[in-house]
Amino acid sequence: MKENIVDPARLSLLLNELRLPATKVIWPRFAEQADKEGWPAARFLAALAEHELAERDRRRIERHLAEARLLPGKTLDAFEFDAVPMISKAQVMAITAGDSWLEKGANLLLFGPPGGGKSHLASAIGLALIENGYRVLFTRTTDLVQKLQQARRHLALESAIARLDKFHLLILDDLAYVTKDQAETSVLFELISARYERRSMLITANQPFGAWEKVFPDPAMTLAAVDRLVHHATIFELNVESYRRREAIKRKGPGRPASYATPANTAPD
């Protein structure tokens, strides 16, 4: 009957208005299958809704992965937990659920010598959190500090720090590489203070707290920064032989990696 005929062009426009792009693409195939197998209307509608939600999740993860600037190829599956016996894989996997500690604005602190796998583990935790629905930013500490200094020169430091609030976790890699400069350490301290008990941070550092006077020249600032970071924190110490040295022995060919993680280079083999 004529009244049962659906105009595909009009339906496409309606789905555009409703902002259902995945449903717009998939409905003809689902409709054909539903007609062939005699699906009830509720099953057909449920299949479309589930597909739309799955596609929204996929697109969200892609967006959040693009903005996170994680290291390529650094996943928990690729991390050699056996080579770092002081790190509990079960504890790390529990951390990647993210729900309890991120809600409290708790922190993660990773200490160890260069090449010990701190950056790998930090980026891998960030990736797992993104896959679980959280927003993450990975940055070298020096790069972020320079951006915050520039914001301060333009009288926009407060708004620059506020924009970082959209990230549930801010990963600062290589804290100890910040130079001993009052202006630099001042903006870093303001960032730590602003996120305290509100938004979480993951910090990697080559040196223990006792050597942080090289980062914060003011002893009182050092004490205050450490106090805020440690108050609600899980601390991991990766005191192992250089992970990069071990990998260099196994690596074949120079190979230049991608700059940041993408869906293509984070997918498992």
CSV table of C-alpha atoms in Angstrom, one decimal:
chain,number,residue,atom,x,y,z
A,1,MET,CA,0.0,0.0,0.0
A,2,LYS,CA,1.1,3.5,-0.8
A,3,GLU,CA,0.9,4.7,2.8
A,4,ASN,CA,3.5,2.0,3.8
A,5,ILE,CA,6.1,3.3,1.4
A,6,VAL,CA,9.0,5.2,3.1
A,7,ASP,CA,10.7,8.0,1.2
A,8,PRO,CA,14.5,7.3,1.8
A,9,ALA,CA,15.4,10.9,1.0
A,10,ARG,CA,13.0,12.3,3.6
A,11,LEU,CA,14.0,9.8,6.2
A,12,SER,CA,17.6,10.8,5.6
A,13,LEU,CA,16.7,14.4,6.3
A,14,LEU,CA,14.9,13.5,9.4
A,15,LEU,CA,17.8,11.5,10.8
A,16,ASN,CA,20.1,14.4,10.0
A,17,GLU,CA,17.8,16.7,12.0
A,18,LEU,CA,17.8,14.2,14.9
A,19,ARG,CA,21.6,14.0,14.7
A,20,LEU,CA,21.7,10.2,14.1
A,21,PRO,CA,24.4,9.8,11.5
A,22,ALA,CA,25.1,6.1,12.2
A,23,THR,CA,21.4,5.2,12.0
A,24,LYS,CA,21.2,7.1,8.7
A,25,VAL,CA,24.0,4.9,7.3
A,26,ILE,CA,22.9,1.5,8.7
A,27,TRP,CA,19.1,1.6,8.7
A,28,PRO,CA,18.7,0.2,5.1
A,29,ARG,CA,20.7,-2.9,5.9
A,30,PHE,CA,19.0,-3.4,9.2
A,31,ALA,CA,15.6,-2.9,7.6
A,32,GLU,CA,16.3,-5.5,4.9
A,33,GLN,CA,17.4,-8.0,7.5
A,34,ALA,CA,14.4,-7.2,9.7
A,35,ASP,CA,12.0,-7.7,6.7
A,36,LYS,CA,13.7,-11.0,5.8
A,37,GLU,CA,13.8,-12.4,9.3
A,38,GLY,CA,10.4,-11.0,10.5
A,39,TRP,CA,11.8,-8.9,13.3
A,40,PRO,CA,9.2,-7.2,15.5
A,41,ALA,CA,9.4,-3.3,15.5
A,42,ALA,CA,10.9,-3.2,19.0
A,43,ARG,CA,13.9,-5.4,17.9
A,44,PHE,CA,14.5,-3.3,14.8
A,45,LEU,CA,14.4,-0.1,16.9
A,46,ALA,CA,16.7,-1.6,19.6
A,47,ALA,CA,19.2,-2.7,17.0
A,48,LEU,CA,19.4,0.8,15.5
A,49,ALA,CA,19.7,2.4,18.9
A,50,GLU,CA,22.5,0.0,20.0
A,51,HIS,CA,24.4,0.7,16.8
A,52,GLU,CA,24.1,4.4,17.2
A,53,LEU,CA,25.4,4.3,20.8
A,54,ALA,CA,28.3,2.1,19.8
A,55,GLU,CA,29.3,4.5,17.0
A,56,ARG,CA,29.0,7.5,19.3
A,57,ASP,CA,31.4,5.7,21.8
A,58,ARG,CA,33.8,5.0,19.0
A,59,ARG,CA,33.8,8.6,17.7
A,60,ARG,CA,34.2,9.9,21.3
A,61,ILE,CA,37.2,7.7,21.9
A,62,GLU,CA,38.7,8.8,18.6
A,63,ARG,CA,38.3,12.5,19.6
A,64,HIS,CA,39.6,12.0,23.0
A,65,LEU,CA,42.6,10.0,21.8
A,66,ALA,CA,43.4,12.7,19.2
A,67,GLU,CA,43.5,15.4,21.9
A,68,ALA,CA,45.4,13.3,24.5
A,69,ARG,CA,48.6,13.3,22.5
A,70,LEU,CA,49.7,9.9,24.0
A,71,LEU,CA,52.8,8.1,23.0
A,72,PRO,CA,52.2,5.8,20.1
A,73,GLY,CA,52.3,2.0,20.7
A,74,LYS,CA,52.4,2.4,24.5
A,75,THR,CA,49.7,0.0,25.8
A,76,LEU,CA,49.4,-2.0,28.9
A,77,ASP,CA,49.5,-5.2,26.8
A,78,ALA,CA,52.9,-4.0,25.5
A,79,PHE,CA,54.3,-3.1,28.9
A,80,GLU,CA,56.6,-5.8,30.4
A,81,PHE,CA,55.3,-6.2,33.9
A,82,ASP,CA,57.6,-9.1,34.4
A,83,ALA,CA,60.6,-6.8,33.9
A,84,VAL,CA,59.3,-4.5,36.6
A,85,PRO,CA,58.4,-6.8,39.5
A,86,MET,CA,57.8,-4.0,41.9
A,87,ILE,CA,54.7,-2.9,39.9
A,88,SER,CA,51.5,-4.9,40.4
A,89,LYS,CA,49.7,-5.5,37.2
A,90,ALA,CA,46.5,-6.1,39.1
A,91,GLN,CA,46.8,-2.8,40.8
A,92,VAL,CA,47.5,-1.0,37.6
A,93,MET,CA,44.5,-2.6,35.9
A,94,ALA,CA,42.3,-1.6,38.9
A,95,ILE,CA,43.6,2.0,38.5
A,96,THR,CA,42.5,2.1,34.8
A,97,ALA,CA,38.8,1.7,35.9
A,98,GLY,CA,39.3,5.3,37.1
A,99,ASP,CA,36.0,5.8,38.9
A,100,SER,CA,37.0,6.1,42.6
A,101,TRP,CA,40.4,8.0,42.5
A,102,LEU,CA,39.5,10.3,39.6
A,103,GLU,CA,36.4,11.4,41.3
A,104,LYS,CA,38.5,12.4,44.4
A,105,GLY,CA,41.1,14.2,42.3
A,106,ALA,CA,43.8,11.7,43.6
A,107,ASN,CA,47.2,11.5,41.9
A,108,LEU,CA,49.6,8.9,40.5
A,109,LEU,CA,53.4,9.4,40.9
A,110,LEU,CA,55.9,7.3,39.0
A,111,PHE,CA,59.5,7.5,40.0
A,112,GLY,CA,62.6,5.8,38.5
A,113,PRO,CA,65.7,6.2,36.5
A,114,PRO,CA,65.6,7.2,32.8
A,115,GLY,CA,64.5,4.4,30.5
A,116,GLY,CA,62.8,2.5,33.2
A,117,GLY,CA,59.4,2.5,31.5
A,118,LYS,CA,57.7,5.4,33.4
A,119,SER,CA,56.5,7.2,30.3
A,120,HIS,CA,55.3,4.0,28.7
A,121,LEU,CA,53.3,3.1,31.8
A,122,ALA,CA,51.9,6.6,32.2
A,123,SER,CA,50.8,6.8,28.5
A,124,ALA,CA,49.3,3.2,28.7
A,125,ILE,CA,47.3,4.1,31.8
A,126,GLY,CA,46.1,7.2,29.9
A,127,LEU,CA,45.0,5.1,27.0
A,128,ALA,CA,43.1,2.7,29.1
A,129,LEU,CA,41.3,5.5,30.9
A,130,ILE,CA,40.3,7.1,27.5
A,131,GLU,CA,38.8,3.7,26.5
A,132,ASN,CA,36.8,3.7,29.8
A,133,GLY,CA,35.3,7.1,29.0
A,134,TYR,CA,37.7,9.6,30.6
A,135,ARG,CA,39.6,12.6,29.1
A,136,VAL,CA,43.4,12.6,29.4
A,137,LEU,CA,46.2,15.0,28.3
A,138,PHE,CA,49.8,13.7,28.1
A,139,THR,CA,52.5,16.4,27.9
A,140,ARG,CA,56.1,16.9,28.7
A,141,THR,CA,56.3,19.1,31.8
A,142,THR,CA,58.6,21.6,30.1
A,143,ASP,CA,56.2,22.1,27.2
A,144,LEU,CA,53.2,22.7,29.4
A,145,VAL,CA,55.2,25.0,31.7
A,146,GLN,CA,56.3,27.1,28.7
A,147,LYS,CA,52.6,27.4,27.5
A,148,LEU,CA,51.5,28.5,31.0
A,149,GLN,CA,54.3,31.1,31.2
A,150,GLN,CA,53.1,32.5,27.9
A,151,ALA,CA,49.6,32.6,29.2
A,152,ARG,CA,50.8,34.5,32.3
A,153,ARG,CA,52.6,37.1,30.1
A,154,HIS,CA,49.2,37.7,28.4
A,155,LEU,CA,47.5,37.9,31.8
A,156,ALA,CA,45.6,34.7,30.9
A,157,LEU,CA,47.1,32.1,33.3
A,158,GLU,CA,44.0,31.5,35.3
A,159,SER,CA,41.9,30.8,32.2
A,160,ALA,CA,44.6,28.6,30.7
A,161,ILE,CA,44.7,26.5,33.9
A,162,ALA,CA,40.9,26.4,34.0
A,163,ARG,CA,40.8,25.0,30.4
A,164,LEU,CA,42.8,22.0,31.6
A,165,ASP,CA,39.9,21.1,33.9
A,166,LYS,CA,38.2,19.4,31.1
A,167,PHE,CA,40.8,16.6,31.4
A,168,HIS,CA,40.1,14.1,34.2
A,169,LEU,CA,43.8,13.3,34.2
A,170,LEU,CA,46.7,15.5,33.3
A,171,ILE,CA,50.0,13.5,32.7
A,172,LEU,CA,53.1,15.5,33.3
A,173,ASP,CA,56.1,13.6,31.9
A,174,ASP,CA,59.7,14.2,33.2
A,175,LEU,CA,59.0,16.7,36.0
A,176,ALA,CA,62.6,16.9,37.0
A,177,TYR,CA,63.6,18.4,33.6
A,178,VAL,CA,61.9,21.7,34.5
A,179,THR,CA,64.8,24.2,34.9
A,180,LYS,CA,65.4,25.9,38.2
A,181,ASP,CA,63.7,29.1,37.3
A,182,GLN,CA,61.4,31.0,39.6
A,183,ALA,CA,58.9,32.0,36.8
A,184,GLU,CA,58.7,28.4,35.5
A,185,THR,CA,58.3,26.7,38.8
A,186,SER,CA,55.8,29.3,39.9
A,187,VAL,CA,53.3,28.5,37.2
A,188,LEU,CA,53.8,24.8,37.8
A,189,PHE,CA,53.1,25.3,41.5
A,190,GLU,CA,49.9,27.2,40.6
A,191,LEU,CA,48.8,24.4,38.3
A,192,ILE,CA,49.3,21.8,41.1
A,193,SER,CA,47.5,24.0,43.6
A,194,ALA,CA,44.6,24.6,41.2
A,195,ARG,CA,44.0,20.9,40.6
A,196,TYR,CA,44.5,19.8,44.2
A,197,GLU,CA,41.6,17.6,45.4
A,198,ARG,CA,39.6,18.5,42.2
A,199,ARG,CA,41.4,17.0,39.2
A,200,SER,CA,43.9,14.3,39.0
A,201,MET,CA,47.5,14.4,37.9
A,202,LEU,CA,50.0,11.7,36.9
A,203,ILE,CA,53.6,12.8,37.2
A,204,THR,CA,56.7,10.9,36.2
A,205,ALA,CA,60.1,12.0,37.7
A,206,ASN,CA,63.6,10.7,37.6
A,207,GLN,CA,64.4,11.9,41.1
A,208,PRO,CA,62.8,11.3,44.5
A,209,PHE,CA,61.2,14.0,46.5
A,210,GLY,CA,64.4,14.8,48.3
A,211,ALA,CA,65.9,16.1,45.1
A,212,TRP,CA,63.0,18.3,44.1
A,213,GLU,CA,64.7,21.4,45.3
A,214,LYS,CA,66.2,21.3,41.8
A,215,VAL,CA,62.7,21.9,40.5
A,216,PHE,CA,61.3,24.3,43.1
A,217,PRO,CA,64.0,26.7,44.2
A,218,ASP,CA,62.0,27.9,47.2
A,219,PRO,CA,62.0,25.2,50.0
A,220,ALA,CA,58.6,26.3,51.2
A,221,MET,CA,57.2,25.9,47.6
A,222,THR,CA,58.8,22.5,47.4
A,223,LEU,CA,57.2,21.3,50.6
A,224,ALA,CA,53.8,22.7,49.6
A,225,ALA,CA,53.9,21.1,46.1
A,226,VAL,CA,55.0,17.7,47.5
A,227,ASP,CA,52.3,17.9,50.2
A,228,ARG,CA,49.5,18.6,47.7
A,229,LEU,CA,50.7,15.9,45.3
A,230,VAL,CA,51.2,13.2,47.9
A,231,HIS,CA,48.1,13.9,50.0
A,232,HIS,CA,45.9,11.6,47.9
A,233,ALA,CA,48.4,9.7,45.8
A,234,THR,CA,49.5,6.2,44.7
A,235,ILE,CA,53.2,6.0,44.2
A,236,PHE,CA,55.0,3.6,42.0
A,237,GLU,CA,58.8,3.2,41.9
A,238,LEU,CA,60.3,1.6,38.8
A,239,ASN,CA,63.9,1.0,40.0
A,240,VAL,CA,65.0,-1.2,37.1
A,241,GLU,CA,67.6,-1.4,34.4
A,242,SER,CA,66.8,0.9,31.5
A,243,TYR,CA,63.8,-0.4,29.6
A,244,ARG,CA,65.0,1.5,26.5
A,245,ARG,CA,68.4,-0.2,26.6
A,246,ARG,CA,66.8,-3.6,26.7
A,247,GLU,CA,64.4,-2.7,23.8
A,248,ALA,CA,67.3,-1.3,21.8
A,249,ILE,CA,69.0,-4.7,21.9
A,250,LYS,CA,65.9,-6.4,20.5
A,251,ARG,CA,64.9,-3.7,18.0
A,252,LYS,CA,65.8,-4.2,14.3
A,253,GLY,CA,66.1,-1.3,12.0
A,254,PRO,CA,65.9,2.5,12.8
A,255,GLY,CA,62.2,2.9,12.2
A,256,ARG,CA,60.7,6.3,13.1
A,257,PRO,CA,57.6,6.0,15.2
A,258,ALA,CA,54.5,8.2,14.8
A,259,SER,CA,54.4,11.4,16.9
A,260,TYR,CA,51.3,10.6,18.9
A,261,ALA,CA,48.9,7.7,19.5
A,262,THR,CA,46.1,7.2,17.0
A,263,PRO,CA,43.4,4.5,16.7
A,264,ALA,CA,45.6,2.8,14.1
A,265,ASN,CA,48.8,2.5,16.3
A,266,THR,CA,47.0,1.7,19.6
A,267,ALA,CA,45.0,-1.2,18.2
A,268,PRO,CA,46.3,-4.6,19.3
A,269,ASP,CA,48.1,-6.8,16.8
